XYZ file of C-alpha atoms in Angstrom:
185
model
C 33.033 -28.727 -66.227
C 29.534 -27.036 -66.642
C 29.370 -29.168 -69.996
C 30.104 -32.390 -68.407
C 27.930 -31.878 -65.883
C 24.961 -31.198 -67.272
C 25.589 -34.361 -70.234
C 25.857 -36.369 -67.009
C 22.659 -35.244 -65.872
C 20.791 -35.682 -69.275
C 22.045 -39.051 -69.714
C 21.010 -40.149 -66.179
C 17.722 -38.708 -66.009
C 15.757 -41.322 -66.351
C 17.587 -42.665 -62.642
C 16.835 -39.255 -60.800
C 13.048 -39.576 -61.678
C 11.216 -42.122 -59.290
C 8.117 -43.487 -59.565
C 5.596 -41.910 -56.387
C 3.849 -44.385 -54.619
C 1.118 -46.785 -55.991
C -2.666 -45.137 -56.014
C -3.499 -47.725 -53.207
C -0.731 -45.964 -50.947
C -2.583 -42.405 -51.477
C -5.706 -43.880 -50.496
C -4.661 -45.174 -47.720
C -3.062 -42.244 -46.706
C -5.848 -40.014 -47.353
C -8.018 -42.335 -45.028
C -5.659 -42.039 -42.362
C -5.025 -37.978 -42.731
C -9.094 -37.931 -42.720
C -9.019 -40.292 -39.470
C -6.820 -38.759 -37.869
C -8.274 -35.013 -38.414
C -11.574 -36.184 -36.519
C -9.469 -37.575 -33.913
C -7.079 -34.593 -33.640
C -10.482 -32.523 -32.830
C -11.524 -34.633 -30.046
C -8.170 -34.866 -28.511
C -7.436 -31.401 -28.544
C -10.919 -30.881 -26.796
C -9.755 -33.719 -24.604
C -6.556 -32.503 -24.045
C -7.527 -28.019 -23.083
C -11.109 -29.242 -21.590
C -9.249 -28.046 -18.036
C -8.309 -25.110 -19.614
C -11.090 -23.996 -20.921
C -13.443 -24.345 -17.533
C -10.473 -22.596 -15.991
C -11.321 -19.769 -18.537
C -14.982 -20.093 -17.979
C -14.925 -19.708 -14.293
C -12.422 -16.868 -14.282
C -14.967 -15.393 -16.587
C -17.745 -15.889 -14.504
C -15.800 -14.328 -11.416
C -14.654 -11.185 -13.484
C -18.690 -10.833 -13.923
C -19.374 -11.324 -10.611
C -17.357 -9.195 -9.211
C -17.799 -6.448 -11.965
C -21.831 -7.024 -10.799
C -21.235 -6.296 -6.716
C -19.027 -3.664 -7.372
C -21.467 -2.097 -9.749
C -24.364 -2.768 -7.101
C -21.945 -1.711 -3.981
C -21.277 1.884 -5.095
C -24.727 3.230 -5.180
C -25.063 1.746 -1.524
C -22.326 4.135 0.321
C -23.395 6.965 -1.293
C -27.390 6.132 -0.054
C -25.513 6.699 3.439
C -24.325 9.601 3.002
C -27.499 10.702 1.897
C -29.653 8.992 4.025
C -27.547 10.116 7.074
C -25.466 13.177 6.299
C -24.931 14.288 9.811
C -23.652 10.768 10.467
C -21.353 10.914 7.427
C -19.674 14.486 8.393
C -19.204 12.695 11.825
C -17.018 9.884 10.179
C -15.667 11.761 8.478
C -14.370 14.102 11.415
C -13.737 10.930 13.644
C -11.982 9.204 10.738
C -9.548 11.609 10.576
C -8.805 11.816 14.473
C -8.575 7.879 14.770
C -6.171 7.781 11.628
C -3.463 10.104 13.363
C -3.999 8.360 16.849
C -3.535 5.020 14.957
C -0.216 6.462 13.242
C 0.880 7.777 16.601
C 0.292 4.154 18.157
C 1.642 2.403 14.971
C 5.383 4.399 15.354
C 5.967 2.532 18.785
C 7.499 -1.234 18.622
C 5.446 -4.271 19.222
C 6.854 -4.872 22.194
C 6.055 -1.718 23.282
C 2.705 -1.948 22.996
C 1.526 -5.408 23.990
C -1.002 -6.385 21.625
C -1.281 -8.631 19.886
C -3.010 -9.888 16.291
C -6.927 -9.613 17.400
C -6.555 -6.803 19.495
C -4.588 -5.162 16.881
C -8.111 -6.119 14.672
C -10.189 -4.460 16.966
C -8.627 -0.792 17.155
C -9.084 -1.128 13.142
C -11.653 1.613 12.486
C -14.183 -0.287 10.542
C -14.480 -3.583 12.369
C -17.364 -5.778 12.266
C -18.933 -4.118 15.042
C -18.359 -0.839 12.453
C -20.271 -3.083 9.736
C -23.220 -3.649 11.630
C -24.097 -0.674 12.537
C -23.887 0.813 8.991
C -26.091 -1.933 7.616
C -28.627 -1.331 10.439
C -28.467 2.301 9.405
C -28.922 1.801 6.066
C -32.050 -0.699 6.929
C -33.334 2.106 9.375
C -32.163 5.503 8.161
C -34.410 7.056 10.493
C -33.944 5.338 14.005
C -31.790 7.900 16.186
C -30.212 5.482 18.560
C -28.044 3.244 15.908
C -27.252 7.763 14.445
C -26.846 7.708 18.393
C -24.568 4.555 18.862
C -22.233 5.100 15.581
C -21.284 8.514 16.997
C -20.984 6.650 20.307
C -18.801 4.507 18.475
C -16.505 6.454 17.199
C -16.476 8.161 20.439
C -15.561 4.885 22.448
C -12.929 3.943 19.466
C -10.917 7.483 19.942
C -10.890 6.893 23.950
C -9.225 3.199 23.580
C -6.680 4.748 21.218
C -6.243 7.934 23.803
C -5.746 5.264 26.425
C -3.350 3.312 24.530
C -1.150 6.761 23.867
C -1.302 7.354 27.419
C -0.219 4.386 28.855
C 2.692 4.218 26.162
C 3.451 7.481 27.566
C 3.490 6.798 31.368
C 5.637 4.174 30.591
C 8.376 6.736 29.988
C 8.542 5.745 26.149
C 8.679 9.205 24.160
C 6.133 8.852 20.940
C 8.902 10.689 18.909
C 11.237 7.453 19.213
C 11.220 5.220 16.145
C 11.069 1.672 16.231
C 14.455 1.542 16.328
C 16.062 3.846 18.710
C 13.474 1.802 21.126
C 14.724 -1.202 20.540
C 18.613 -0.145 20.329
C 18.237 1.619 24.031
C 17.073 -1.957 25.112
């Protein structure tokens, strides 16, 4: 069979052999192909242009925000230099306003009848917080804003001691969860 096949093939060969395409068909081809490849640039530009400002702008926020965070760091540590009485105070009063808050935070919402700004406001560094820092850092020297930041503190660990004690009067035990509260109602 191997015989016959190939003495098929020779005598046929002439029919498996085509002729390509004229010369004017490659020409026109390679006019198209070169068209086309100056085209296919553009509308690929056309086509990513959104992607590509996407990419520029996240770019341009990654620097941005690299930049303030660069330029933020040296500025809380210039407090703690510039006022280093002031920063052992935070850091004291910090400490005492965290474990009220935690105290205050184990009771149920209903509990405590606050709601979403006043919840804001016993934050520990609100805007009120914010100001006086900057006007710290723009006076370093001035004893009443050293003077009113302790004061602050002060007046921010009363509100939470007032909270507690109300909580308490109202015969709700700070070592009951969330849940045992609201189960006994």
């Amino acid at each position: 069979m191997p015989d016959n096949f190939e003495g098929f093939i020779r005598q046929h060969r002439d029919e498996f052999e085509e002729q390509g395409p004229s010369p004017r068909v490659w020409s026109a081809l390679e006019q198209e192909l070169t068209g086309r490849r100056k085209g296919k640039v553009i509308s690929l530009l056309q086509k990513n242009w959104f992607k590509a400002a996407v990419i520029a702008v996240l770019l341009a926020n990654a620097g941005a925000l690299f930049y303030f965070t660069k330029n933020r760091q040296p500025q809380q540590q210039e407090l703690a230099v510039l006022a280093p009485d002031i920063q052992e105070a935070g850091v004291y009063y910090t400490s005492r306003i965290n474990e009220k808050l935690q105290l205050i935070d184990a009771y149920p919402d209903s509990a405590l009848g606050l709601d979403s700004a006043a919840r804001k406001e016993l934050e520990l560094r609100n805007d009120t917080y914010k100001a006086l820092e900057k006007e710290l850092k723009n006076n370093p020297g001035n004893e009443r804003i050293r003077a009113a930041m302790v004061r602050y503190y002060q007046l921010k660990l009363d509100l939470l001691d007032k909270i507690l004690e109300e909580l308490h009067n109202k015969h709700v035990a700070p070592g009951q969860t969330k849940k045992h509260y609201e189960a006994e109602i």
